[in-house]
Structure formats: structure tokens, C-alpha cells
PDB file of C-alpha atoms and ligand atoms in Angstrom:
ATOM      1  CA  UNK A 222       7.563  -6.993  12.399  1.00 37.00           C
ATOM      2  CA  UNK A 223      10.020  -6.954  15.245  1.00 38.00           C
ATOM      3  CA  UNK A 224      12.253  -3.928  15.558  1.00 40.00           C
ATOM      4  CA  UNK A 225      15.517  -4.159  13.689  1.00 52.00           C
ATOM      5  CA  UNK A 226      14.599  -7.099  11.515  1.00 61.00           C
ATOM      6  CA  UNK A 227      17.272  -6.085   9.035  1.00 63.00           C
ATOM      7  CA  UNK A 228      19.882  -5.830  11.760  1.00 64.00           C
ATOM      8  CA  UNK A 229      18.928  -9.238  13.107  1.00 66.00           C
ATOM      9  CA  UNK A 230      19.189 -10.655   9.638  1.00 66.00           C
ATOM     10  CA  UNK A 231      22.676  -9.231   9.319  1.00 60.00           C
ATOM     11  CA  UNK A 232      23.686 -10.594  12.727  1.00 64.00           C
ATOM     12  CA  UNK A 233      22.543 -14.042  11.634  1.00 66.00           C
ATOM     13  CA  UNK A 234      25.418 -14.056   9.177  1.00 63.00           C
ATOM     14  CA  UNK A 235      27.901 -13.265  11.925  1.00 58.00           C
ATOM     15  CA  UNK A 236      27.001 -16.224  14.101  1.00 59.00           C
ATOM     16  CA  UNK A 237      28.830 -19.384  13.242  1.00 57.00           C
ATOM     17  CA  UNK A 238      25.872 -21.676  12.822  1.00 56.00           C
ATOM     18  CA  UNK A 239      25.724 -25.088  11.300  1.00 64.00           C
ATOM     19  CA  UNK A 240      24.754 -24.898   7.632  1.00 69.00           C
ATOM     20  CA  UNK A 241      21.187 -26.244   8.040  1.00 72.00           C
ATOM     21  CA  UNK A 242      20.532 -24.227  11.199  1.00 78.00           C
ATOM     22  CA  UNK A 243      21.506 -21.075   9.409  1.00 80.00           C
ATOM     23  CA  UNK A 244      18.871 -21.544   6.716  1.00 84.00           C
ATOM     24  CA  UNK A 245      16.229 -22.524   9.245  1.00 85.00           C
ATOM     25  CA  UNK A 246      16.919 -19.373  11.250  1.00 84.00           C
ATOM     26  CA  UNK A 247      16.865 -17.330   8.067  1.00 86.00           C
ATOM     27  CA  UNK A 248      13.462 -18.742   7.174  1.00 89.00           C
ATOM     28  CA  UNK A 249      12.110 -17.933  10.656  1.00 87.00           C
ATOM     29  CA  UNK A 250      13.427 -14.397  10.426  1.00 86.00           C
ATOM     30  CA  UNK A 251      11.809 -13.826   7.054  1.00 89.00           C
ATOM     31  CA  UNK A 252       8.477 -15.060   8.400  1.00 90.00           C
ATOM     32  CA  UNK A 253       8.840 -12.732  11.390  1.00 87.00           C
ATOM     33  CA  UNK A 254       9.470  -9.957   8.908  1.00 88.00           C
ATOM     34  CA  UNK A 255       5.960 -10.556   7.463  1.00 91.00           C
ATOM     35  CA  UNK A 256       7.210 -11.934   4.165  1.00 92.00           C
ATOM     36  CA  UNK A 257       4.999 -14.988   4.574  1.00 91.00           C
ATOM     37  CA  UNK A 258       5.859 -18.675   4.747  1.00 91.00           C
ATOM     38  CA  UNK A 259       6.047 -19.323   1.021  1.00 90.00           C
ATOM     39  CA  UNK A 260       8.363 -16.386   0.262  1.00 91.00           C
ATOM     40  CA  UNK A 261      10.505 -17.329   3.268  1.00 93.00           C
ATOM     41  CA  UNK A 262      10.842 -20.923   2.120  1.00 93.00           C
ATOM     42  CA  UNK A 263      11.583 -19.944  -1.457  1.00 93.00           C
ATOM     43  CA  UNK A 264      14.285 -17.459  -0.474  1.00 91.00           C
ATOM     44  CA  UNK A 265      15.863 -19.849   1.970  1.00 91.00           C
ATOM     45  CA  UNK A 266      15.950 -22.674  -0.618  1.00 91.00           C
ATOM     46  CA  UNK A 267      17.208 -20.444  -3.428  1.00 91.00           C
ATOM     47  CA  UNK A 268      19.891 -19.012  -1.197  1.00 89.00           C
ATOM     48  CA  UNK A 269      20.982 -22.513  -0.243  1.00 86.00           C
ATOM     49  CA  UNK A 270      21.368 -23.336  -3.958  1.00 88.00           C
ATOM     50  CA  UNK A 271      23.239 -20.106  -4.497  1.00 87.00           C
ATOM     51  CA  UNK A 272      25.662 -20.928  -1.682  1.00 84.00           C
ATOM     52  CA  UNK A 273      26.196 -24.466  -2.990  1.00 81.00           C
ATOM     53  CA  UNK A 274      27.025 -23.287  -6.455  1.00 84.00           C
ATOM     54  CA  UNK A 275      29.648 -20.722  -5.530  1.00 79.00           C
ATOM     55  CA  UNK A 276      32.007 -19.620  -2.806  1.00 76.00           C
ATOM     56  CA  UNK A 277      30.243 -16.882  -0.880  1.00 74.00           C
ATOM     57  CA  UNK A 278      32.565 -14.210   0.343  1.00 69.00           C
ATOM     58  CA  UNK A 279      30.575 -12.049   2.684  1.00 76.00           C
ATOM     59  CA  UNK A 280      27.352 -11.293   4.479  1.00 76.00           C
ATOM     60  CA  UNK A 281      26.855  -8.301   2.158  1.00 81.00           C
ATOM     61  CA  UNK A 282      26.927 -10.620  -0.819  1.00 85.00           C
ATOM     62  CA  UNK A 283      24.202 -12.817   0.707  1.00 84.00           C
ATOM     63  CA  UNK A 284      22.023  -9.852   1.613  1.00 87.00           C
ATOM     64  CA  UNK A 285      22.351  -8.478  -1.899  1.00 90.00           C
ATOM     65  CA  UNK A 286      21.449 -11.898  -3.275  1.00 92.00           C
ATOM     66  CA  UNK A 287      18.285 -11.963  -1.122  1.00 92.00           C
ATOM     67  CA  UNK A 288      17.483  -8.493  -2.390  1.00 94.00           C
ATOM     68  CA  UNK A 289      17.907  -9.665  -5.972  1.00 95.00           C
ATOM     69  CA  UNK A 290      15.559 -12.594  -5.300  1.00 95.00           C
ATOM     70  CA  UNK A 291      12.882 -10.382  -3.754  1.00 95.00           C
ATOM     71  CA  UNK A 292      13.013  -7.552  -6.241  1.00 97.00           C
ATOM     72  CA  UNK A 293      10.639  -9.057  -8.859  1.00 97.00           C
ATOM     73  CA  UNK A 294       7.890  -8.949  -6.225  1.00 96.00           C
ATOM     74  CA  UNK A 295       8.437  -5.347  -5.203  1.00 98.00           C
ATOM     75  CA  UNK A 296       7.336  -2.887  -7.867  1.00 98.00           C
ATOM     76  CA  UNK A 297       6.368   0.761  -7.874  1.00 98.00           C
ATOM     77  CA  UNK A 298       3.501   2.200  -9.861  1.00 98.00           C
ATOM     78  CA  UNK A 299       2.133   5.698  -9.432  1.00 98.00           C
ATOM     79  CA  UNK A 300      -1.451   6.293 -10.587  1.00 97.00           C
ATOM     80  CA  UNK A 301      -1.540   7.429 -14.214  1.00 95.00           C
ATOM     81  CA  UNK A 302      -3.530  10.620 -14.624  1.00 95.00           C
ATOM     82  CA  UNK A 303      -5.767  10.984 -17.668  1.00 92.00           C
ATOM     83  CA  UNK A 304      -5.053  14.251 -19.455  1.00 90.00           C
ATOM     84  CA  UNK A 305      -8.111  16.376 -20.145  1.00 88.00           C
ATOM     85  CA  UNK A 306     -10.479  14.641 -17.757  1.00 92.00           C
ATOM     86  CA  UNK A 307     -10.681  14.081 -14.015  1.00 96.00           C
ATOM     87  CA  UNK A 308      -8.737  11.047 -12.788  1.00 97.00           C
ATOM     88  CA  UNK A 309     -10.758   9.283 -10.131  1.00 97.00           C
ATOM     89  CA  UNK A 310      -8.976   7.441  -7.352  1.00 98.00           C
ATOM     90  CA  UNK A 311     -10.933   5.274  -4.951  1.00 96.00           C
ATOM     91  CA  UNK A 312      -9.115   4.884  -1.654  1.00 97.00           C
ATOM     92  CA  UNK A 313     -10.079   1.573  -0.079  1.00 95.00           C
ATOM     93  CA  UNK A 314      -9.205  -0.351   3.057  1.00 93.00           C
ATOM     94  CA  UNK A 315     -10.509  -1.527   6.403  1.00 91.00           C
ATOM     95  CA  UNK A 316     -11.148   0.872   9.300  1.00 90.00           C
ATOM     96  CA  UNK A 317      -8.206   2.634  10.860  1.00 93.00           C
ATOM     97  CA  UNK A 318      -5.562   1.791   8.271  1.00 96.00           C
ATOM     98  CA  UNK A 319      -5.173   5.467   7.312  1.00 97.00           C
ATOM     99  CA  UNK A 320      -7.445   6.102   4.311  1.00 97.00           C
ATOM    100  CA  UNK A 321      -8.627   9.588   5.240  1.00 97.00           C
ATOM    101  CA  UNK A 322      -5.202  10.758   6.362  1.00 97.00           C
ATOM    102  CA  UNK A 323      -3.583   9.402   3.194  1.00 98.00           C
ATOM    103  CA  UNK A 324      -6.176  11.165   1.027  1.00 98.00           C
ATOM    104  CA  UNK A 325      -5.266  14.462   2.694  1.00 98.00           C
ATOM    105  CA  UNK A 326      -1.568  13.774   2.036  1.00 98.00           C
ATOM    106  CA  UNK A 327      -2.265  12.832  -1.575  1.00 98.00           C
ATOM    107  CA  UNK A 328      -4.306  15.986  -2.043  1.00 98.00           C
ATOM    108  CA  UNK A 329      -1.330  17.980  -0.843  1.00 98.00           C
ATOM    109  CA  UNK A 330       1.050  15.971  -3.072  1.00 98.00           C
ATOM    110  CA  UNK A 331      -0.987  16.402  -6.250  1.00 98.00           C
ATOM    111  CA  UNK A 332      -1.592  20.083  -5.629  1.00 97.00           C
ATOM    112  CA  UNK A 333       2.127  20.618  -5.368  1.00 97.00           C
ATOM    113  CA  UNK A 334       2.358  19.074  -8.824  1.00 96.00           C
ATOM    114  CA  UNK A 335      -0.108  21.698 -10.039  1.00 96.00           C
ATOM    115  CA  UNK A 336      -3.186  19.462 -10.171  1.00 97.00           C
ATOM    116  CA  UNK A 337      -6.654  20.681  -9.193  1.00 97.00           C
ATOM    117  CA  UNK A 338      -7.850  18.304  -6.484  1.00 98.00           C
ATOM    118  CA  UNK A 339     -11.348  17.675  -5.136  1.00 98.00           C
ATOM    119  CA  UNK A 340     -12.232  15.357  -2.246  1.00 98.00           C
ATOM    120  CA  UNK A 341     -15.328  13.155  -2.171  1.00 98.00           C
ATOM    121  CA  UNK A 342     -16.592  12.281   1.322  1.00 97.00           C
ATOM    122  CA  UNK A 343     -18.028   8.926   0.307  1.00 95.00           C
ATOM    123  CA  UNK A 344     -17.471   7.370   3.727  1.00 93.00           C
ATOM    124  CA  UNK A 345     -20.990   8.407   4.676  1.00 92.00           C
ATOM    125  CA  UNK A 346     -21.375   5.745   7.352  1.00 86.00           C
ATOM    126  CA  UNK A 347     -20.173   7.886  10.270  1.00 85.00           C
ATOM    127  CA  UNK A 348     -20.660  11.641  10.686  1.00 87.00           C
ATOM    128  CA  UNK A 349     -17.164  11.789  12.191  1.00 93.00           C
ATOM    129  CA  UNK A 350     -15.655  10.467   8.974  1.00 94.00           C
ATOM    130  CA  UNK A 351     -17.184  13.279   6.932  1.00 96.00           C
ATOM    131  CA  UNK A 352     -16.071  15.857   9.503  1.00 97.00           C
ATOM    132  CA  UNK A 353     -12.544  14.475   9.535  1.00 97.00           C
ATOM    133  CA  UNK A 354     -12.201  14.859   5.764  1.00 98.00           C
ATOM    134  CA  UNK A 355     -13.829  18.286   5.980  1.00 98.00           C
ATOM    135  CA  UNK A 356     -11.205  19.467   8.477  1.00 98.00           C
ATOM    136  CA  UNK A 357      -8.451  18.375   6.097  1.00 98.00           C
ATOM    137  CA  UNK A 358     -10.157  20.063   3.147  1.00 98.00           C
ATOM    138  CA  UNK A 359     -10.357  23.361   5.064  1.00 98.00           C
ATOM    139  CA  UNK A 360      -6.742  23.155   6.170  1.00 98.00           C
ATOM    140  CA  UNK A 361      -5.578  22.363   2.660  1.00 97.00           C
ATOM    141  CA  UNK A 362      -7.922  24.875   1.039  1.00 96.00           C
ATOM    142  CA  UNK A 363      -9.228  22.072  -1.121  1.00 97.00           C
ATOM    143  CA  UNK A 364     -12.784  21.648  -2.424  1.00 98.00           C
ATOM    144  CA  UNK A 365     -14.812  18.867  -0.822  1.00 98.00           C
ATOM    145  CA  UNK A 366     -18.148  17.369  -1.831  1.00 98.00           C
ATOM    146  CA  UNK A 367     -20.148  15.936   1.043  1.00 97.00           C
ATOM    147  CA  UNK A 368     -23.685  15.034   1.933  1.00 96.00           C
ATOM    148  CA  UNK A 369     -25.396  14.221   5.196  1.00 95.00           C
ATOM    149  CA  UNK A 370     -24.324  11.107   7.131  1.00 94.00           C
ATOM    150  CA  UNK A 371     -26.068   7.971   5.926  1.00 92.00           C
ATOM    151  CA  UNK A 372     -26.480   9.226   2.376  1.00 93.00           C
ATOM    152  CA  UNK A 373     -25.604   7.094  -0.647  1.00 93.00           C
ATOM    153  CA  UNK A 374     -21.833   7.011  -1.356  1.00 93.00           C
ATOM    154  CA  UNK A 375     -22.663   6.638  -5.053  1.00 95.00           C
ATOM    155  CA  UNK A 376     -24.558   9.926  -4.991  1.00 96.00           C
ATOM    156  CA  UNK A 377     -21.566  11.674  -3.415  1.00 97.00           C
ATOM    157  CA  UNK A 378     -19.281  10.284  -6.120  1.00 97.00           C
ATOM    158  CA  UNK A 379     -21.758  11.347  -8.807  1.00 97.00           C
ATOM    159  CA  UNK A 380     -21.946  14.926  -7.498  1.00 98.00           C
ATOM    160  CA  UNK A 381     -18.183  15.136  -7.137  1.00 98.00           C
ATOM    161  CA  UNK A 382     -17.353  13.994 -10.660  1.00 97.00           C
ATOM    162  CA  UNK A 383     -20.152  15.997 -12.241  1.00 97.00           C
ATOM    163  CA  UNK A 384     -18.924  19.198 -10.589  1.00 98.00           C
ATOM    164  CA  UNK A 385     -15.253  18.320 -11.163  1.00 97.00           C
ATOM    165  CA  UNK A 386     -15.931  18.130 -14.899  1.00 96.00           C
ATOM    166  CA  UNK A 387     -17.436  21.603 -15.066  1.00 96.00           C
ATOM    167  CA  UNK A 388     -14.656  23.032 -12.912  1.00 97.00           C
ATOM    168  CA  UNK A 389     -11.869  21.317 -14.847  1.00 96.00           C
ATOM    169  CA  UNK A 390     -10.543  19.643 -11.733  1.00 97.00           C
ATOM    170  CA  UNK A 391      -8.019  16.955 -12.546  1.00 97.00           C
ATOM    171  CA  UNK A 392      -7.808  14.660  -9.514  1.00 98.00           C
ATOM    172  CA  UNK A 393     -10.808  13.256  -7.632  1.00 98.00           C
ATOM    173  CA  UNK A 394      -9.906  11.488  -4.382  1.00 98.00           C
ATOM    174  CA  UNK A 395     -12.719   9.360  -2.994  1.00 98.00           C
ATOM    175  CA  UNK A 396     -12.775   8.428   0.699  1.00 96.00           C
ATOM    176  CA  UNK A 397     -14.642   5.172   1.321  1.00 93.00           C
ATOM    177  CA  UNK A 398     -16.078   3.369   4.339  1.00 88.00           C
ATOM    178  CA  UNK A 399     -14.037   0.635   5.989  1.00 76.00           C
ATOM    179  CA  UNK A 400     -17.165  -1.361   6.688  1.00 66.00           C
ATOM    180  CA  UNK A 401     -17.286  -2.308   3.031  1.00 55.00           C
ATOM    181  CA  UNK A 402     -14.835  -5.102   3.669  1.00 57.00           C
ATOM    182  CA  UNK A 403     -17.501  -7.749   3.829  1.00 66.00           C
ATOM    183  CA  UNK A 404     -17.189  -9.064   0.361  1.00 70.00           C
ATOM    184  CA  UNK A 405     -20.757  -8.847  -0.922  1.00 77.00           C
ATOM    185  CA  UNK A 406     -21.203  -5.282   0.335  1.00 77.00           C
ATOM    186  CA  UNK A 407     -17.877  -4.302  -1.090  1.00 74.00           C
ATOM    187  CA  UNK A 408     -18.531  -5.754  -4.497  1.00 79.00           C
ATOM    188  CA  UNK A 409     -22.037  -4.304  -4.727  1.00 84.00           C
ATOM    189  CA  UNK A 410     -21.092  -0.865  -3.496  1.00 85.00           C
ATOM    190  CA  UNK A 411     -17.981  -0.585  -5.636  1.00 86.00           C
ATOM    191  CA  UNK A 412     -19.575  -1.933  -8.770  1.00 86.00           C
ATOM    192  CA  UNK A 413     -22.197   0.750  -8.376  1.00 91.00           C
ATOM    193  CA  UNK A 414     -19.554   3.428  -7.932  1.00 92.00           C
ATOM    194  CA  UNK A 415     -17.653   2.084 -10.948  1.00 91.00           C
ATOM    195  CA  UNK A 416     -20.834   2.243 -13.055  1.00 93.00           C
ATOM    196  CA  UNK A 417     -21.412   5.841 -11.992  1.00 95.00           C
ATOM    197  CA  UNK A 418     -17.863   6.791 -12.923  1.00 94.00           C
ATOM    198  CA  UNK A 419     -18.108   4.975 -16.259  1.00 92.00           C
ATOM    199  CA  UNK A 420     -21.396   6.768 -16.975  1.00 95.00           C
ATOM    200  CA  UNK A 421     -19.926  10.204 -16.271  1.00 96.00           C
ATOM    201  CA  UNK A 422     -16.481   9.601 -17.748  1.00 94.00           C
ATOM    202  CA  UNK A 423     -16.999   7.110 -20.576  1.00 92.00           C
ATOM    203  CA  UNK A 424     -13.940   5.052 -21.399  1.00 86.00           C
ATOM    204  CA  UNK A 425     -12.115   6.023 -18.228  1.00 85.00           C
ATOM    205  CA  UNK A 426     -11.373   3.585 -15.479  1.00 82.00           C
ATOM    206  CA  UNK A 427     -11.192   4.592 -11.868  1.00 91.00           C
ATOM    207  CA  UNK A 428      -7.987   3.788 -10.030  1.00 96.00           C
ATOM    208  CA  UNK A 429      -8.489   1.444  -7.080  1.00 96.00           C
ATOM    209  CA  UNK A 430      -5.941   2.095  -4.350  1.00 98.00           C
ATOM    210  CA  UNK A 431      -5.767  -0.115  -1.280  1.00 98.00           C
ATOM    211  CA  UNK A 432      -4.379   1.192   1.993  1.00 98.00           C
ATOM    212  CA  UNK A 433      -2.318  -1.347   3.932  1.00 98.00           C
ATOM    213  CA  UNK A 434      -1.169  -0.571   7.462  1.00 97.00           C
ATOM    214  CA  UNK A 435       2.462  -1.694   7.793  1.00 95.00           C
ATOM    215  CA  UNK A 436       1.869  -2.740  11.398  1.00 94.00           C
ATOM    216  CA  UNK A 437      -0.823  -5.332  10.660  1.00 92.00           C
ATOM    217  CA  UNK A 438       1.458  -8.044   9.292  1.00 87.00           C
ATOM    218  CA  UNK A 439      -0.272 -11.114   7.945  1.00 86.00           C
ATOM    219  CA  UNK A 440      -3.694  -9.424   8.139  1.00 92.00           C
ATOM    220  CA  UNK A 441      -2.564  -7.002   5.485  1.00 95.00           C
ATOM    221  CA  UNK A 442      -2.123  -9.839   3.044  1.00 95.00           C
ATOM    222  CA  UNK A 443      -5.608 -11.176   3.763  1.00 93.00           C
ATOM    223  CA  UNK A 444      -7.084  -7.705   3.226  1.00 93.00           C
ATOM    224  CA  UNK A 445      -5.282  -7.355  -0.080  1.00 95.00           C
ATOM    225  CA  UNK A 446      -6.532 -10.739  -1.234  1.00 93.00           C
ATOM    226  CA  UNK A 447     -10.127  -9.893  -0.348  1.00 89.00           C
ATOM    227  CA  UNK A 448     -10.152  -6.452  -1.962  1.00 90.00           C
ATOM    228  CA  UNK A 449      -8.248  -7.630  -5.012  1.00 94.00           C
ATOM    229  CA  UNK A 450     -10.663 -10.483  -5.662  1.00 90.00           C
ATOM    230  CA  UNK A 451     -13.609  -8.162  -5.097  1.00 84.00           C
ATOM    231  CA  UNK A 452     -12.653  -5.176  -7.242  1.00 87.00           C
ATOM    232  CA  UNK A 453      -9.124  -5.484  -8.601  1.00 93.00           C
ATOM    233  CA  UNK A 454      -6.533  -3.320  -6.880  1.00 96.00           C
ATOM    234  CA  UNK A 455      -4.245  -1.168  -9.045  1.00 98.00           C
ATOM    235  CA  UNK A 456      -1.746  -0.183  -6.372  1.00 98.00           C
ATOM    236  CA  UNK A 457      -1.114  -0.156  -2.644  1.00 98.00           C
ATOM    237  CA  UNK A 458      -0.659   2.736  -0.262  1.00 98.00           C
ATOM    238  CA  UNK A 459       1.521   1.584   2.639  1.00 98.00           C
ATOM    239  CA  UNK A 460       0.839   3.575   5.813  1.00 98.00           C
ATOM    240  CA  UNK A 461       2.575   3.771   9.207  1.00 97.00           C
ATOM    241  CA  UNK A 462       5.919   2.964   7.645  1.00 96.00           C
ATOM    242  CA  UNK A 463       7.391   5.272  10.303  1.00 95.00           C
ATOM    243  CA  UNK A 464       6.605   2.527  12.853  1.00 91.00           C
ATOM    244  CA  UNK A 465       8.939  -0.335  13.737  1.00 85.00           C
ATOM    245  CA  UNK A 466       7.389  -2.358  10.942  1.00 86.00           C
ATOM    246  CA  UNK A 467       9.077  -2.198   7.588  1.00 85.00           C
ATOM    247  CA  UNK A 468       6.157  -3.585   5.625  1.00 93.00           C
ATOM    248  CA  UNK A 469       7.354  -7.049   4.613  1.00 94.00           C
ATOM    249  CA  UNK A 470       3.715  -7.854   3.789  1.00 95.00           C
ATOM    250  CA  UNK A 471       4.224  -5.901   0.584  1.00 97.00           C
ATOM    251  CA  UNK A 472       6.593  -8.597  -0.694  1.00 96.00           C
ATOM    252  CA  UNK A 473       4.008 -11.301  -0.109  1.00 95.00           C
ATOM    253  CA  UNK A 474       1.255  -9.232  -1.748  1.00 97.00           C
ATOM    254  CA  UNK A 475       3.538  -8.548  -4.690  1.00 97.00           C
ATOM    255  CA  UNK A 476       4.436 -12.190  -5.128  1.00 95.00           C
ATOM    256  CA  UNK A 477       0.990 -13.723  -4.791  1.00 95.00           C
ATOM    257  CA  UNK A 478      -1.224 -10.955  -6.169  1.00 97.00           C
ATOM    258  CA  UNK A 479       1.210  -8.989  -8.356  1.00 98.00           C
ATOM    259  CA  UNK A 480       0.036  -5.661  -6.945  1.00 98.00           C
ATOM    260  CA  UNK A 481       2.584  -2.808  -7.042  1.00 98.00           C
ATOM    261  CA  UNK A 482       2.814   0.003  -4.480  1.00 98.00           C
ATOM    262  CA  UNK A 483       2.235   3.688  -5.176  1.00 98.00           C
ATOM    263  CA  UNK A 484       2.918   5.689  -2.021  1.00 98.00           C
ATOM    264  CA  UNK A 485       4.304   5.194   1.468  1.00 98.00           C
ATOM    265  CA  UNK A 486       3.033   7.081   4.535  1.00 98.00           C
ATOM    266  CA  UNK A 487       5.787   7.987   6.978  1.00 97.00           C
ATOM    267  CA  UNK A 488       3.947  10.041   9.593  1.00 96.00           C
ATOM    268  CA  UNK A 489       0.869  12.114  10.308  1.00 94.00           C
ATOM    269  CA  UNK A 490       1.757  15.387   8.581  1.00 97.00           C
ATOM    270  CA  UNK A 491       0.709  16.250   5.035  1.00 97.00           C
ATOM    271  CA  UNK A 492       4.269  16.111   3.793  1.00 97.00           C
ATOM    272  CA  UNK A 493       4.740  12.608   5.214  1.00 98.00           C
ATOM    273  CA  UNK A 494       4.015  10.839   1.938  1.00 98.00           C
ATOM    274  CA  UNK A 495       6.602   9.461  -0.480  1.00 98.00           C
ATOM    275  CA  UNK A 496       6.296   7.808  -3.860  1.00 98.00           C
ATOM    276  CA  UNK A 497       7.213   4.180  -3.291  1.00 98.00           C
ATOM    277  CA  UNK A 498      10.874   3.399  -3.981  1.00 98.00           C
ATOM    278  CA  UNK A 499      11.445  -0.403  -4.313  1.00 98.00           C
ATOM    279  CA  UNK A 500      15.212  -0.179  -4.003  1.00 97.00           C
ATOM    280  CA  UNK A 501      15.101   1.840  -0.799  1.00 96.00           C
ATOM    281  CA  UNK A 502      12.282  -0.338   0.545  1.00 96.00           C
ATOM    282  CA  UNK A 503      14.295  -3.549   0.141  1.00 95.00           C
ATOM    283  CA  UNK A 504      17.461  -2.027   1.587  1.00 92.00           C
ATOM    284  CA  UNK A 505      15.529  -0.946   4.676  1.00 91.00           C
ATOM    285  CA  UNK A 506      13.713  -4.268   4.973  1.00 91.00           C
ATOM    286  CA  UNK A 507      16.916  -6.280   4.768  1.00 89.00           C
ATOM    287  CA  UNK A 508      19.096  -3.882   6.737  1.00 84.00           C
ATOM    288  CA  UNK A 509      21.422  -3.204   3.815  1.00 85.00           C
ATOM    289  CA  UNK A 510      23.386  -0.034   4.566  1.00 80.00           C
ATOM    290  CA  UNK A 511      22.939   2.631   1.918  1.00 76.00           C
TER     291      UNK A 511
HETATM  292  N1  GDP B 744       2.355   7.263  12.309  1.00 82.46           N
HETATM  293  C1  GDP B 744       1.505   7.256  11.285  1.00 82.46           C
HETATM  294  N2  GDP B 744       0.190   7.329  11.542  1.00 82.46           N
HETATM  295  C2  GDP B 744      -0.667   7.318  10.495  1.00 82.46           C
HETATM  296  C3  GDP B 744      -0.209   7.205   9.152  1.00 82.46           C
HETATM  297  N3  GDP B 744      -1.306   7.206   8.356  1.00 82.46           N
HETATM  298  C4  GDP B 744      -2.381   7.298   9.164  1.00 82.46           C
HETATM  299  N4  GDP B 744      -2.017   7.369  10.469  1.00 82.46           N
HETATM  300  C5  GDP B 744      -2.879   7.459  11.659  1.00 82.46           C
HETATM  301  O1  GDP B 744      -3.749   6.338  11.695  1.00 82.46           O
HETATM  302  C6  GDP B 744      -4.978   6.677  12.305  1.00 82.46           C
HETATM  303  C7  GDP B 744      -6.150   6.259  11.432  1.00 82.46           C
HETATM  304  O2  GDP B 744      -6.135   7.044  10.254  1.00 82.46           O
HETATM  305  P1  GDP B 744      -7.433   7.374   9.387  1.00 82.46           P
HETATM  306  O3  GDP B 744      -6.971   8.144   8.215  1.00 82.46           O
HETATM  307  O4  GDP B 744      -8.502   7.975  10.224  1.00 82.46           O
HETATM  308  O5  GDP B 744      -7.864   5.880   8.965  1.00 82.46           O
HETATM  309  P2  GDP B 744      -9.153   5.391   8.140  1.00 82.46           P
HETATM  310  O6  GDP B 744     -10.119   4.851   9.150  1.00 82.46           O
HETATM  311  O7  GDP B 744      -8.653   4.302   7.243  1.00 82.46           O
HETATM  312  O8  GDP B 744      -9.679   6.556   7.379  1.00 82.46           O
HETATM  313  C8  GDP B 744      -4.912   8.184  12.556  1.00 82.46           C
HETATM  314  O9  GDP B 744      -4.583   8.414  13.900  1.00 82.46           O
HETATM  315  C9  GDP B 744      -3.797   8.653  11.631  1.00 82.46           C
HETATM  316  O10 GDP B 744      -3.160   9.811  12.083  1.00 82.46           O
HETATM  317  C10 GDP B 744       1.211   7.114   8.909  1.00 82.46           C
HETATM  318  O11 GDP B 744       1.709   6.989   7.783  1.00 82.46           O
HETATM  319  N5  GDP B 744       2.007   7.138  10.012  1.00 82.46           N
HETATM  320 MG1   MG B 745     -11.567   7.454   7.397  1.00 82.46          MG
END
């Protein structure tokens, strides 16, 4: 998304454009903001109807009306922990979106809430990936379960959950390999991991979290569609929200796939993680002053 999308949206209201031109420009701006063509068209049409049916006083009123129209698509949902047994969260996403970093931040977040966290280095594809998680685990003073590079991710998950049960650990965060985004690999690998979890924790369901990089725009939607069809995504983790991009993709994902968001990454430090706040998110996206 271009810098200052919200500000540009606001400035659109200040220009005295012809009626039709205004809505065309609005639609273009929404597409630039990564909301996707169908959301952009819907908002533009609905806003046109809104303006026809009443006398619109101000730019603020229009922005708030857009916010009201978008809000059904933007929902927050934090993972629900299962009392008395480890809650397993699989962190999924293509390479470089921020999975490993977000796991470290989540470990820090849950420990501050008093949870006992263990990390599973199930991205066994590259030695560097295991080392990266290991560095975080040491810094955080958090237990990690790892095996040698190239080993079976399922075996790592098995070991982690088995040991977490005996140690009464409450949150299991599983790092996964980005290469799994070819659909057949992904489905096979994750079904296996799901079976392992189900075998060790009968009746529990692991929480599938998908990391979306705010800066990837339309690609983010395609990734969400692929992962959601493959395994069913429970919630999104939006990373790199500290960039110029304000994550409009989330609106599109929410509308078409009904996936809520759990956390937002706002930097590279452990404390740079926030529970997703839909109200704040929309205000920032649309440039509504708080
Ligand atoms: N600015 C910023 N950088 C991030 C954020 N999350 C991750 N990164 C960076 O993105 C890069 C890739 O992250 P990594 O966790 O290795 O991605 P993975 O391949 O999905 O595991 C690293 O340089 C991270 O520091 C974030 O919220 N903000
Ligand atoms: Mg990684």
C-alpha cells in the first residue's frame, strides 16, 4: 500500500470532483490500499447509495460510513487456550513473512500472562531455521525441542507435545517450513501433524495460525486462500505492520474467507506484538483521526 493511504482518502473528499469521478477515484484508492477489487466496488457502490439517500454533511461522516461498511469483515480472535492440557499452535506461512520472529514474540507474550511455553523447531528444512529459533529460545529462557536438520517435522511435534504433557507446559508454539506452500505437500505434512496432535491430545484441536506480511498486498490474499483451503486457518498474524503498509489485505481475507486476526507485529523486538484491535486497525487504514 502506498504511504498515507488514509490521508489520501481524506484528501479525496476535499477536492471538488464531479460525482462519478469521486466514486471512481475512491474505488481506485481502495484497490491501491489492498482491499481488493470486489471490496472496493462494493464500498464505492454502497457509499453512492448512502449519499443518494441522505444529505452528507462532512468528510468525517463518509469515512465513518466506510468504516461501518468494512467492519463486518474485520474481526479479532485470540487463540483459545485449553485449560489443563497443552494448547498447540501451528504457525504457518510462506518463507520470510515472519513466522519464527512472531513465534518468539508470542512466546514472550504468553509467558507474561503466566503460561509455560515450549517451542517446537519443526522447520527442519534448513539448519539456519533451527538455529534461529534456538537463539530466540536462549534469549527468552524458553524450552525448545529440536532435532537435526532434515528430520521429520512430525517427530519434532510428537516429542514436543509428549514432553510438554509431562512438564505441564501450557502453550506449544510450532515453527513450520515455508516450503510447505505447495498444496499437496502442505496438506500431507499438516494432516500428519494434526494426526499426531490428535493422537497425543485426544479431543483437542490444534490452532492453525497463518502469518501474513502486510507489505505483500494481493499476494497475501492468495496465500490465505491456499492455506485456508488446505488446512483451515483459525486466525491471522499480521506482520510488518510498522511498515508503510496498513494491511488492507486483511479486509479482503475477512470478507472472502471469513478469517479473523489474532495478533499484529509492529517491529522486530519481542514486545512488538499486539492483540489485533479491529477498531484501531480500521481507523488507521482509513486515516480517521483518533
Ligand atoms: N519490521 C518488522 N520486521 C519483521 C516483523 N516480523 C518479522 N520481521 C522480519 O522479517 C524477516 C523474516 O522473519 P522470519 O521470522 O525469519 O520469517 P520466516 O521465514 O517466516 O520464519 C526478519 O528480518 C524479521 O526480523 C515485524 O512485525 N516488523
Ligand atoms: Mg523461519
